[in-house]
Coordinates of C-alpha atoms in Angstrom, one line a residue:
M1427 CA 71.5 -1.1 32.6
W1428 CA 71.7 -0.8 29.0
R1429 CA 70.8 -4.3 28.5
K1430 CA 67.8 -4.3 31.1
R1431 CA 66.4 -1.5 28.6
I1432 CA 67.1 -3.3 25.5
I1433 CA 65.3 -6.3 27.2
G1434 CA 62.5 -3.9 28.3
I1435 CA 61.9 -2.3 24.9
G1436 CA 62.1 -6.0 23.2
I1437 CA 59.3 -7.2 25.5
I1438 CA 57.2 -4.0 24.8
L1439 CA 57.7 -4.6 21.1
M1440 CA 56.8 -8.2 21.4
V1441 CA 53.7 -7.4 23.2
G1442 CA 52.6 -4.7 20.8
L1443 CA 53.4 -7.1 17.9
A1444 CA 51.4 -9.7 19.6
C1445 CA 48.3 -7.2 19.9
L1446 CA 48.5 -6.3 16.6
L1447 CA 48.7 -9.9 15.1
A1448 CA 45.5 -10.7 17.5
R1449 CA 44.0 -7.7 16.1
L1450 CA 44.9 -9.1 12.4
V1451 CA 43.4 -12.3 13.2
Q1452 CA 40.3 -10.6 14.6
V1453 CA 39.9 -8.7 11.7
Q1454 CA 41.0 -11.1 8.9
L1455 CA 39.6 -14.4 10.6
V1456 CA 37.3 -14.2 13.6
E1457 CA 35.0 -10.9 13.1
T1458 CA 35.0 -10.7 9.3
K1459 CA 31.2 -10.3 8.9
H1460 CA 30.2 -8.9 12.5
F1461 CA 33.0 -6.2 13.1
T1462 CA 32.6 -4.2 16.4
K1463 CA 29.1 -3.5 17.8
H1464 CA 28.0 -2.1 14.5
N1465 CA 28.2 -6.0 13.0
I1466 CA 30.3 -4.5 10.1
N1467 CA 31.0 -6.9 7.5
L1468 CA 34.6 -6.4 6.6
T1469 CA 34.6 -8.6 3.6
E1470 CA 31.8 -6.7 2.0
A1471 CA 33.4 -3.5 3.0
S1472 CA 36.6 -4.3 1.0
V1473 CA 34.8 -5.4 -1.7
K1474 CA 32.9 -2.1 -2.0
Q1475 CA 36.3 -0.3 -2.2
R1476 CA 37.2 -2.0 -5.3
S1477 CA 33.8 -2.3 -6.9
E1478 CA 30.7 -0.4 -8.1
E1479 CA 27.3 -2.0 -7.2
I1480 CA 23.6 -1.3 -7.4
V1481 CA 20.9 -3.1 -5.2
L1482 CA 18.4 -4.5 -6.8
D1483 CA 16.6 -6.0 -4.0
N1484 CA 17.3 -5.0 -0.3
G1485 CA 15.9 -8.5 1.0
R1486 CA 13.3 -7.6 3.2
G1487 CA 10.2 -9.2 2.7
G1488 CA 6.9 -7.7 1.6
F1489 CA 3.3 -7.5 1.6
L1490 CA 0.7 -9.0 -0.8
D1491 CA -3.1 -8.4 -1.3
K1492 CA -5.6 -11.1 -0.9
D1493 CA -5.0 -12.1 -4.4
G1494 CA -1.0 -12.4 -4.2
N1495 CA -0.3 -9.0 -5.8
F1496 CA 2.6 -6.9 -4.0
L1497 CA 1.3 -3.8 -2.0
T1498 CA 4.6 -2.2 -0.9
H1499 CA 6.8 -2.7 -4.0
Q1500 CA 6.8 -3.6 -7.5
T1501 CA 9.4 -5.7 -9.5
Q1502 CA 10.2 -4.4 -12.9
S1503 CA 12.9 -4.8 -15.6
V1504 CA 15.3 -1.7 -16.0
L1505 CA 18.4 -0.6 -17.8
I1506 CA 21.3 -0.2 -15.3
L1507 CA 24.2 2.0 -16.3
F1508 CA 27.5 2.1 -14.9
P1509 CA 29.6 5.5 -14.4
F1510 CA 32.6 4.4 -16.2
L1511 CA 30.7 4.3 -19.6
K1512 CA 31.4 8.2 -19.9
S1513 CA 34.9 7.5 -20.8
M1514 CA 34.3 4.6 -22.8
D1515 CA 33.2 4.1 -26.6
W1516 CA 30.4 2.0 -26.6
N1517 CA 27.3 1.3 -28.8
K1518 CA 24.8 3.7 -27.5
S1519 CA 23.0 4.0 -30.7
K1520 CA 21.9 0.2 -30.7
V1521 CA 21.0 0.2 -27.1
A1522 CA 18.8 3.5 -27.7
E1523 CA 17.3 1.7 -30.5
I1524 CA 16.2 -1.3 -28.7
I1525 CA 14.4 0.7 -26.1
G1526 CA 13.1 3.7 -28.1
V1527 CA 15.1 6.5 -26.8
S1528 CA 17.8 8.8 -28.4
E1529 CA 21.4 8.3 -28.2
Y1530 CA 21.8 11.9 -26.3
Q1531 CA 19.5 10.8 -23.9
L1532 CA 21.9 7.7 -22.8
Q1533 CA 24.8 9.8 -22.8
D1534 CA 23.4 12.4 -20.9
A1535 CA 22.4 9.9 -18.2
V1536 CA 25.9 8.6 -17.4
K1537 CA 27.5 12.1 -18.1
T1538 CA 27.4 13.1 -14.2
A1539 CA 26.8 9.8 -12.7
K1540 CA 29.1 8.9 -9.8
A1541 CA 27.6 5.3 -9.2
P1542 CA 25.5 2.8 -11.2
I1543 CA 22.1 4.3 -12.2
V1544 CA 18.8 3.2 -13.4
F1545 CA 18.0 4.7 -16.7
G1546 CA 15.0 7.1 -16.1
G1547 CA 15.5 7.4 -12.5
D1548 CA 12.3 7.6 -10.4
D1549 CA 10.3 7.1 -13.7
P1550 CA 12.4 4.2 -15.3
I1551 CA 11.5 3.0 -18.9
S1552 CA 10.2 -0.8 -18.0
L1553 CA 11.8 -3.1 -20.5
T1554 CA 10.1 -6.1 -22.3
D1555 CA 11.6 -9.6 -22.1
L1556 CA 12.6 -9.2 -25.7
Q1557 CA 14.5 -5.9 -24.8
R1558 CA 16.1 -7.1 -21.9
E1559 CA 17.4 -10.2 -23.9
A1560 CA 18.5 -8.2 -26.7
I1561 CA 20.5 -5.7 -24.5
N1562 CA 22.1 -8.5 -22.5
K1563 CA 23.1 -10.1 -25.6
M1564 CA 25.2 -7.5 -26.5
A1565 CA 27.4 -7.8 -23.6
I1566 CA 28.6 -4.3 -23.3
P1567 CA 30.5 -3.9 -20.1
G1568 CA 28.6 -1.4 -17.8
V1569 CA 25.2 -2.0 -19.4
F1570 CA 22.7 -4.4 -17.9
A1571 CA 19.2 -5.1 -18.3
V1572 CA 17.8 -6.6 -15.0
E1573 CA 14.9 -7.0 -12.9
K1574 CA 14.8 -4.7 -9.9
K1575 CA 12.7 -4.3 -6.7
D1576 CA 11.6 -0.6 -5.7
S1577 CA 9.3 0.6 -3.3
L1578 CA 5.7 2.1 -4.6
K1579 CA 5.5 5.7 -4.5
N1580 CA 1.9 5.8 -3.1
N1581 CA 1.5 2.9 -0.9
L1582 CA -2.1 1.7 -0.2
A1583 CA -3.1 1.3 3.5
E1584 CA 0.1 3.0 4.5
Q1585 CA -1.0 3.4 8.0
L1586 CA -1.8 -0.3 8.3
L1587 CA 1.2 -1.8 6.5
G1588 CA 3.5 0.6 8.4
I1589 CA 7.0 2.1 7.8
T1590 CA 10.6 0.6 8.0
G1591 CA 13.6 2.6 9.1
Q1592 CA 17.3 2.3 10.3
N1593 CA 17.4 2.2 14.2
E1594 CA 20.6 0.7 15.7
E1595 CA 19.5 1.0 19.2
L1596 CA 16.0 -0.6 18.7
L1597 CA 17.7 -3.4 16.5
A1598 CA 20.1 -4.4 19.1
K1599 CA 17.0 -4.4 21.7
R1600 CA 14.6 -6.3 19.6
Y1601 CA 17.0 -9.0 18.4
P1602 CA 19.9 -9.4 20.9
D1603 CA 20.7 -12.9 19.7
K1604 CA 20.9 -11.9 16.0
K1605 CA 24.0 -10.8 14.4
L1606 CA 22.6 -8.2 12.1
S1607 CA 24.2 -5.1 10.3
F1608 CA 23.7 -1.9 11.8
N1609 CA 21.7 -0.5 9.0
T1610 CA 19.3 -3.2 8.8
L1611 CA 15.9 -2.1 7.9
I1612 CA 13.5 -2.8 10.5
G1613 CA 9.7 -2.2 11.1
L1614 CA 8.5 0.6 13.0
T1615 CA 5.1 0.8 12.7
G1616 CA 2.1 -1.0 11.8
M1617 CA 2.3 -4.4 10.3
E1618 CA 5.9 -3.9 9.5
K1619 CA 6.6 -3.9 13.3
S1620 CA 4.3 -6.8 13.8
F1621 CA 5.8 -9.2 11.4
D1622 CA 9.3 -7.8 11.3
E1623 CA 10.9 -10.9 12.7
F1624 CA 9.7 -12.8 9.5
L1625 CA 10.4 -10.1 6.9
L1626 CA 14.2 -9.3 8.2
P1627 CA 16.4 -9.6 5.0
D1628 CA 18.8 -12.4 4.6
G1629 CA 21.0 -10.6 2.3
E1630 CA 20.8 -8.3 -0.5
A1631 CA 20.4 -9.0 -4.2
K1632 CA 23.0 -6.7 -6.2
L1633 CA 24.7 -6.5 -9.2
V1634 CA 28.6 -5.8 -8.8
Y1635 CA 31.3 -5.0 -11.1
H1636 CA 34.9 -4.6 -10.2
V1637 CA 36.9 -1.7 -11.1
D1638 CA 40.5 -0.5 -10.8
G1639 CA 41.9 2.2 -8.7
I1640 CA 40.5 5.1 -10.9
G1641 CA 37.1 3.4 -11.6
K1642 CA 37.6 1.7 -14.7
P1643 CA 36.3 -1.8 -15.4
L1644 CA 38.7 -4.6 -14.7
F1645 CA 38.3 -6.5 -17.9
G1646 CA 38.1 -10.3 -17.9
I1647 CA 36.0 -10.1 -14.9
N1648 CA 32.3 -10.5 -15.5
V1649 CA 29.7 -8.9 -13.7
K1650 CA 28.3 -10.8 -10.4
Y1651 CA 24.8 -11.3 -9.3
V1652 CA 25.0 -11.8 -5.7
E1653 CA 21.9 -12.9 -3.7
P1654 CA 21.0 -14.6 -0.5
A1655 CA 21.9 -18.3 -0.6
N1656 CA 18.4 -19.2 0.8
P1657 CA 16.0 -19.8 -2.2
F1658 CA 12.9 -19.7 0.1
Y1659 CA 13.7 -15.9 1.3
P1660 CA 12.5 -13.3 1.8
V1661 CA 9.0 -14.2 3.1
N1662 CA 6.0 -12.4 2.3
V1663 CA 2.9 -11.6 4.3
K1664 CA -0.3 -12.4 2.4
T1665 CA -2.8 -9.8 3.7
T1666 CA -6.7 -10.0 3.7
I1667 CA -6.7 -6.5 1.7
N1668 CA -8.8 -6.3 -1.4
K1669 CA -6.8 -4.0 -3.6
D1670 CA -9.3 -2.7 -6.0
L1671 CA -11.9 -2.0 -2.9
Q1672 CA -8.6 -0.1 -0.9
E1673 CA -8.1 2.0 -3.9
T1674 CA -11.5 2.9 -4.1
A1675 CA -11.9 3.8 -0.3
E1676 CA -8.7 5.8 -0.3
K1677 CA -10.0 7.7 -3.5
L1678 CA -13.5 8.1 -1.8
V1679 CA -12.1 9.3 1.8
D1680 CA -10.0 12.1 0.1
E1681 CA -13.1 13.1 -2.0
Q1682 CA -15.0 13.6 1.2
G1683 CA -12.5 15.8 2.5
I1684 CA -11.8 13.8 5.6
K1685 CA -8.6 15.3 7.4
K1686 CA -8.8 13.1 10.3
G1687 CA -10.6 9.8 10.2
G1688 CA -11.2 7.4 7.5
L1689 CA -12.9 4.1 7.2
V1690 CA -12.8 0.3 7.9
L1691 CA -14.5 -2.4 5.8
L1692 CA -14.6 -6.0 7.2
D1693 CA -15.4 -9.2 4.8
L1694 CA -17.8 -10.8 7.1
E1695 CA -17.1 -14.4 5.7
T1696 CA -13.7 -14.5 6.8
N1697 CA -14.0 -11.4 9.4
S1698 CA -11.0 -9.9 7.7
V1699 CA -10.0 -6.3 7.0
A1700 CA -10.9 -5.7 3.4
A1701 CA -9.9 -2.0 3.5
M1702 CA -8.8 0.2 6.0
V1703 CA -8.0 4.0 5.5
S1704 CA -6.5 6.4 8.0
R1705 CA -6.1 10.3 7.3
P1706 CA -3.8 12.4 7.3
A1707 CA -1.2 10.6 5.2
I1708 CA 2.0 9.9 6.5
N1709 CA 4.6 12.5 5.8
K1710 CA 7.2 10.8 4.0
Q1711 CA 10.0 13.3 4.8
S1712 CA 9.3 13.7 8.5
P1713 CA 6.8 10.9 9.5
Y1714 CA 7.0 11.5 13.2
E1715 CA 6.5 14.9 13.2
T1716 CA 2.7 14.8 12.1
E1717 CA -0.3 12.9 13.2
G1718 CA -0.2 11.2 9.9
I1719 CA 2.1 8.2 11.7
N1720 CA -1.0 7.1 13.3
N1721 CA -3.4 4.7 12.2
F1722 CA -6.7 6.2 13.9
M1723 CA -8.8 3.2 13.0
L1724 CA -6.8 1.4 15.7
K1725 CA -6.6 4.4 18.2
Q1726 CA -9.5 4.9 21.0
Q1727 CA -11.9 7.6 20.0
I1728 CA -15.1 9.2 21.5
V1729 CA -17.8 7.0 19.9
G1730 CA -21.1 9.1 20.9
S1731 CA -24.6 7.5 20.1
V1732 CA -22.9 4.4 18.4
F1733 CA -22.3 3.1 21.7
K1734 CA -26.4 3.2 22.3
T1735 CA -26.2 -0.2 20.5
V1736 CA -24.4 -1.4 23.8
V1737 CA -27.2 0.0 26.0
A1738 CA -29.8 -1.3 23.8
A1739 CA -28.3 -4.9 23.9
A1740 CA -28.4 -4.8 27.8
A1741 CA -31.8 -3.2 27.7
I1742 CA -33.0 -6.1 25.7
D1743 CA -31.8 -8.7 28.0
Y1744 CA -32.8 -7.1 31.1
K1745 CA -36.4 -6.3 29.8
L1746 CA -36.3 -2.7 29.4
D1747 CA -37.1 -2.6 25.8
D1748 CA -40.8 -2.8 26.2
D1749 CA -42.1 -0.8 23.4
K1750 CA -45.6 0.2 25.3
R1751 CA -43.1 2.2 27.5
M1752 CA -42.6 6.2 26.1
F1753 CA -39.8 8.5 26.5
N1754 CA -39.6 12.1 26.5
C1755 CA -37.4 12.9 23.3
S1756 CA -37.8 16.6 23.5
Q1757 CA -35.9 16.6 26.6
K1758 CA -32.0 16.4 27.2
I1759 CA -30.9 13.8 29.8
N1760 CA -31.0 16.6 32.5
G1761 CA -34.6 17.1 32.1
D1762 CA -34.2 20.3 30.3
P1763 CA -36.0 21.1 27.0
D1764 CA -33.9 20.2 24.1
P1765 CA -33.4 23.1 21.8
N1766 CA -32.0 21.3 18.9
Y1767 CA -34.5 18.0 18.8
Q1768 CA -38.4 18.0 19.5
H1769 CA -39.2 14.4 18.8
G1770 CA -41.9 14.1 21.5
M1771 CA -42.8 11.0 23.3
L1772 CA -41.4 7.9 21.7
N1773 CA -41.0 4.1 22.5
F1774 CA -37.8 2.2 22.7
T1775 CA -37.7 1.3 19.0
N1776 CA -38.4 4.7 17.8
S1777 CA -36.0 6.4 20.3
F1778 CA -32.9 4.1 18.7
A1779 CA -34.1 5.1 15.4
V1780 CA -33.7 8.9 16.2
S1781 CA -31.1 8.5 18.5
C1782 CA -32.8 9.8 21.6
N1783 CA -30.4 10.8 24.2
N1784 CA -33.0 10.9 27.0
T1785 CA -34.4 7.3 26.5
F1786 CA -30.6 5.8 26.7
A1787 CA -29.3 8.0 29.5
T1788 CA -32.6 6.7 31.4
I1789 CA -32.1 3.1 30.5
A1790 CA -28.3 3.4 31.6
K1791 CA -29.3 4.8 35.0
E1792 CA -31.6 2.0 35.5
L1793 CA -29.0 -0.6 34.3
K1794 CA -26.9 0.6 36.8
N1795 CA -29.3 0.1 39.6
I1796 CA -29.3 -3.4 38.8
D1797 CA -25.6 -3.8 38.4
A1798 CA -22.9 -1.2 38.0
N1799 CA -20.9 -3.4 35.7
I1800 CA -23.6 -4.0 33.0
L1801 CA -22.5 -1.4 30.6
E1802 CA -18.8 -2.6 30.9
N1803 CA -20.1 -6.2 30.6
Y1804 CA -22.1 -5.7 27.5
A1805 CA -19.2 -3.8 25.5
E1806 CA -17.0 -6.6 26.2
K1807 CA -19.8 -8.8 24.9
L1808 CA -20.0 -6.9 21.7
S1809 CA -16.0 -6.5 21.5
L1810 CA -15.6 -2.9 22.1
T1811 CA -13.4 -3.2 24.9
Q1812 CA -10.8 -5.8 24.0
I1813 CA -8.1 -6.4 21.4
V1814 CA -10.1 -7.5 18.3
G1815 CA -7.1 -8.1 15.8
W1816 CA -5.8 -11.6 15.6
E1817 CA -3.8 -12.8 18.1
G1818 CA -2.5 -16.4 19.2
A1819 CA 0.6 -18.6 19.4
I1820 CA 2.9 -19.3 16.4
Y1821 CA 6.4 -20.6 16.7
H1822 CA 8.2 -19.6 19.8
T1823 CA 5.9 -16.5 20.3
K1824 CA 2.9 -17.5 22.6
N1825 CA 0.9 -14.1 22.0
F1826 CA 1.8 -13.1 18.4
K1827 CA -0.5 -10.0 17.6
Q1828 CA -1.1 -9.0 13.8
L1829 CA -1.9 -5.4 14.7
Q1830 CA 0.6 -4.4 17.6
D1831 CA -0.7 -0.8 17.4
E1832 CA -4.1 -1.8 18.4
E1833 CA -5.6 -0.1 21.6
K1834 CA -8.1 -1.4 23.9
G1835 CA -11.4 0.5 24.5
R1836 CA -13.0 1.5 27.7
V1837 CA -16.3 2.4 29.2
F1838 CA -15.5 4.1 32.8
L1839 CA -12.1 5.3 34.1
T1840 CA -13.1 4.7 37.8
E1841 CA -15.3 2.5 40.2
E1842 CA -17.0 5.8 41.5
A1843 CA -18.1 7.0 38.1
K1844 CA -19.9 3.4 37.4
K1845 CA -22.3 4.5 40.4
D1846 CA -22.8 8.3 39.5
N1847 CA -25.8 8.9 37.9
N1848 CA -24.6 11.9 35.7
F1849 CA -21.7 10.2 34.6
V1850 CA -23.9 7.0 33.8
A1851 CA -26.2 8.9 31.9
L1852 CA -23.5 10.6 29.9
T1853 CA -21.9 7.0 29.1
G1854 CA -25.2 5.7 28.0
I1855 CA -25.1 8.1 25.0
G1856 CA -21.3 7.3 24.4
Q1857 CA -19.8 10.3 26.2
N1858 CA -17.9 10.8 29.5
E1859 CA -15.0 8.2 29.3
V1860 CA -16.3 5.8 26.7
R1861 CA -13.6 5.3 24.3
V1862 CA -13.4 2.6 21.5
T1863 CA -11.4 2.1 18.0
P1864 CA -13.3 2.2 14.6
L1865 CA -12.0 -1.4 14.1
A1866 CA -13.7 -2.5 17.4
V1867 CA -17.1 -0.7 16.2
A1868 CA -16.8 -2.6 12.9
N1869 CA -16.4 -6.0 14.5
M1870 CA -19.2 -5.0 16.9
M1871 CA -21.4 -4.8 13.9
A1872 CA -20.0 -8.0 12.5
T1873 CA -21.0 -9.7 15.7
I1874 CA -24.3 -8.8 15.5
A1875 CA -24.9 -9.2 11.6
R1876 CA -23.6 -12.9 12.3
G1877 CA -26.1 -13.6 15.1
G1878 CA -23.7 -12.9 18.1
E1879 CA -20.8 -15.0 16.8
K1880 CA -17.6 -13.0 18.1
Q1881 CA -14.5 -13.5 16.1
N1882 CA -11.0 -12.1 15.9
V1883 CA -10.2 -9.8 13.1
R1884 CA -7.4 -11.1 10.7
I1885 CA -5.5 -8.7 8.5
A1886 CA -3.2 -11.3 7.2
S1887 CA -4.1 -15.0 6.1
E1888 CA -0.8 -16.4 6.0
I1889 CA 2.9 -16.1 5.6
Q1890 CA 4.5 -17.3 2.1
Y1891 CA 7.9 -18.4 1.2
K1892 CA 9.6 -16.5 -2.0
N1893 CA 8.3 -19.4 -4.2
R1894 CA 4.8 -18.9 -2.9
S1895 CA 4.5 -21.9 -0.9
T1896 CA 3.1 -21.4 2.6
L1897 CA 5.0 -21.1 5.6
L1898 CA 2.0 -20.5 8.0
K1899 CA -1.8 -19.9 8.1
F1900 CA -3.7 -17.6 10.2
K1901 CA -6.9 -19.8 10.8
Q1902 CA -10.0 -17.8 11.8
E1903 CA -10.6 -17.8 15.8
D1904 CA -13.3 -17.0 17.9
L1905 CA -12.8 -14.1 20.3
S1906 CA -12.6 -14.9 23.7
G1907 CA -15.4 -14.0 26.4
D1908 CA -19.0 -13.9 26.5
T1909 CA -21.0 -12.8 23.6
I1910 CA -24.7 -11.9 23.1
S1911 CA -27.5 -14.4 22.5
P1912 CA -28.9 -15.0 18.9
Y1913 CA -31.9 -13.5 20.3
T1914 CA -30.3 -10.2 21.4
A1915 CA -28.6 -10.1 18.0
A1916 CA -31.7 -10.7 16.0
R1917 CA -33.3 -7.8 18.1
L1918 CA -30.3 -5.5 17.5
Q1919 CA -30.5 -6.2 13.9
K1920 CA -34.0 -5.0 13.7
L1921 CA -33.1 -1.9 15.6
L1922 CA -30.2 -1.1 13.2
R1923 CA -32.5 -1.5 10.3
E1924 CA -35.2 0.6 11.8
V1925 CA -32.6 3.6 11.7
I1926 CA -32.8 3.3 8.1
V1927 CA -36.2 2.8 7.1
N1928 CA -37.8 5.1 9.8
E1929 CA -38.6 8.2 8.0
R1930 CA -37.1 10.2 11.1
G1931 CA -34.2 7.7 11.5
T1932 CA -30.7 9.1 11.7
G1933 CA -29.8 6.6 8.7
S1934 CA -32.8 7.4 6.4
W1935 CA -30.4 9.0 4.2
F1936 CA -29.5 5.3 3.2
Q1937 CA -32.7 4.1 2.1
D1938 CA -32.0 4.0 -1.7
L1939 CA -28.7 2.3 -1.8
P1940 CA -28.3 -0.8 -4.1
Y1941 CA -27.5 -2.9 -0.9
E1942 CA -30.0 -2.8 2.1
V1943 CA -28.1 -1.5 5.1
A1944 CA -28.4 -1.4 8.8
G1945 CA -26.5 0.7 11.1
K1946 CA -26.2 3.5 13.8
S1947 CA -25.1 6.9 13.8
G1948 CA -22.9 8.9 16.2
T1949 CA -22.0 12.4 16.9
A1950 CA -19.8 12.6 20.0
E1951 CA -18.8 16.0 21.7
T1952 CA -15.0 16.3 22.2
D1953 CA -13.0 18.4 24.8
V1954 CA -11.5 20.5 22.1
M1955 CA -12.6 24.0 21.3
I1956 CA -11.6 26.2 18.3
E1957 CA -12.6 29.9 18.3
G1958 CA -15.1 29.0 20.7
K1959 CA -16.8 26.2 18.8
Q1960 CA -16.7 22.5 19.8
L1961 CA -15.1 19.8 17.7
H1962 CA -17.3 16.3 17.2
N1963 CA -16.4 13.0 16.0
K1964 CA -18.8 12.0 13.6
W1965 CA -19.5 8.3 12.9
F1966 CA -21.7 5.9 10.9
A1967 CA -21.3 2.4 11.4
G1968 CA -23.5 -0.6 10.0
Y1969 CA -23.3 -3.8 7.8
F1970 CA -24.8 -4.8 4.8
P1971 CA -26.8 -6.6 2.8
Y1972 CA -29.4 -6.6 5.7
D1973 CA -30.9 -10.0 4.7
K1974 CA -27.6 -11.9 4.1
P1975 CA -24.7 -9.8 5.6
R1976 CA -21.2 -9.9 3.7
Y1977 CA -19.7 -6.7 4.9
A1978 CA -19.4 -4.3 8.2
L1979 CA -18.6 -0.9 7.5
V1980 CA -17.4 2.1 9.5
T1981 CA -17.0 5.7 8.7
V1982 CA -15.5 8.2 10.8
N1983 CA -14.5 12.1 10.6
L1984 CA -12.7 13.1 13.9
G1985 CA -12.4 16.8 15.3
V1986 CA -14.9 18.5 12.9
F1987 CA -17.6 21.3 13.5
A1988 CA -20.9 20.4 14.1
D1989 CA -22.1 21.1 10.8
E1990 CA -19.3 19.4 9.0
G1991 CA -19.9 15.8 8.2
G1992 CA -18.5 13.5 5.2
V1993 CA -19.2 10.3 7.0
N1994 CA -22.7 9.6 5.4
P1995 CA -21.8 10.3 1.8
L1996 CA -18.5 8.3 2.5
F1997 CA -20.6 5.3 3.7
A1998 CA -23.0 5.5 0.9
D1999 CA -20.3 5.9 -1.8
M2000 CA -18.5 2.9 -0.3
V2001 CA -21.5 0.9 -0.3
K2002 CA -22.2 1.6 -3.9
S2003 CA -18.6 0.9 -4.9
V2004 CA -18.6 -2.6 -3.2
Y2005 CA -22.1 -3.4 -4.9
K2006 CA -20.5 -2.4 -8.4
Y2007 CA -17.4 -4.4 -7.4
D2008 CA -19.6 -7.6 -6.4
L2009 CA -21.3 -7.2 -9.9
K2010 CA -18.3 -7.2 -11.9
S2011 CA -16.7 -10.2 -9.7
K2012 CA -19.6 -12.7 -10.3

């Protein structure tokens, strides 16, 4: 009996020992770099227990402007101080002399430090090459002058570029076949999300210093600079953003008090985004708790009278634009007297210039009687109801989108609405269920300015390796689907210019700009009321210079009272700024 018990206990001990041995093999040999579902790197964890380190570069790729300057971060030479310096006698006076600070400042910086610090904190002193060389030549343990990459405090085009964060569940869902640490940063919005697979880190660059059990340096062991083995990574995305114009645009949007809205500026030569601003700004502490996380330039909005451009295009092709015909522009679309506008009898061209609702509601109904699908067809021809951001096949991705957050536009919600005169009349003036994005409106203006040539909008021109050689390029591509004819485009160009040159035109405000402008205004009623007052979306969309178009521009102020504006001064100031920039660039 005792013998059986001893044998049983022996078997249990052997099984237990085998399990422990298997676990040791798993921990020490098999899963050293990807332990548990969290993909914990045990080798790195063990090193961290006996070392002090500071990350100089998290390894994630970034975004460049059109000239190759970084938009999301900066790299500068800084002074790194390790915490064990407070218990050491080191040459503080010489280091202080080299960088031009007091000895007390250096001593005070490490007095309460529990981990390696950047001297100067959030506003570090940027060292010159000579200063960096002089400090490192002194070979003081725990004192290093190195290059460190940090995120910029005030990112340009923040909604467009997007944000990153740690999300273990999303990481596993997005990359089920990749073994990534659970704390890997991934793109959550904007281009950070669109280009996430390219921007993923291949490892950190960091400064590692080994210490003993009480945190003092192990002399004889030099500092280690650890970086990813692949010299081509991280890769960076070269955007089409013009940094100077982007900075100007953001300043002007804020000066005009745009609380919700912004602008889109397209470079027509490459049909690419030169500047894009969305407000409100992102709340860095709680990004998802406010509307600032949204890029409203890519979101559906009620467009109002800008949609009359679509009605005008259809009217031209269906011979409803005869200027001998007169419309009563002192009436509302239901035939009642208009208390706000008494323009009298106007022809088609003048109706477009003053944005007469009755004219375009009437024409919309006539188009409906010809074919209920005409308005939708022409909205698509002018790129308003399709994704306009660049998309195409790259590597293993058949339908890669540069702007994953972009929404499609729409004209009608139901088939019944297409056949209802009241709904069609409202649709003809950009109300009812018409929804489009500011980016799509900008591309409509670009299409008209180019004589009907419809293209995808690029926001990235290429992806570059770390050494700035090209990984892949995004070529200009035509947008799928039908477009308007050169004749229709030419007629629309004249109508859009008439909005400006006509003394009663809704764009006569822009007659004295340094560049001649063509465009269309829009004021759309929303369903939101505050204190009994209805809120509106205010728009101006156009292109310039008129004779040789180079830019398309849309400004929009969303959810404001009827007597609030901002879009006209913003449009005008941006045109002036582009003109000055072009003069300087010649």
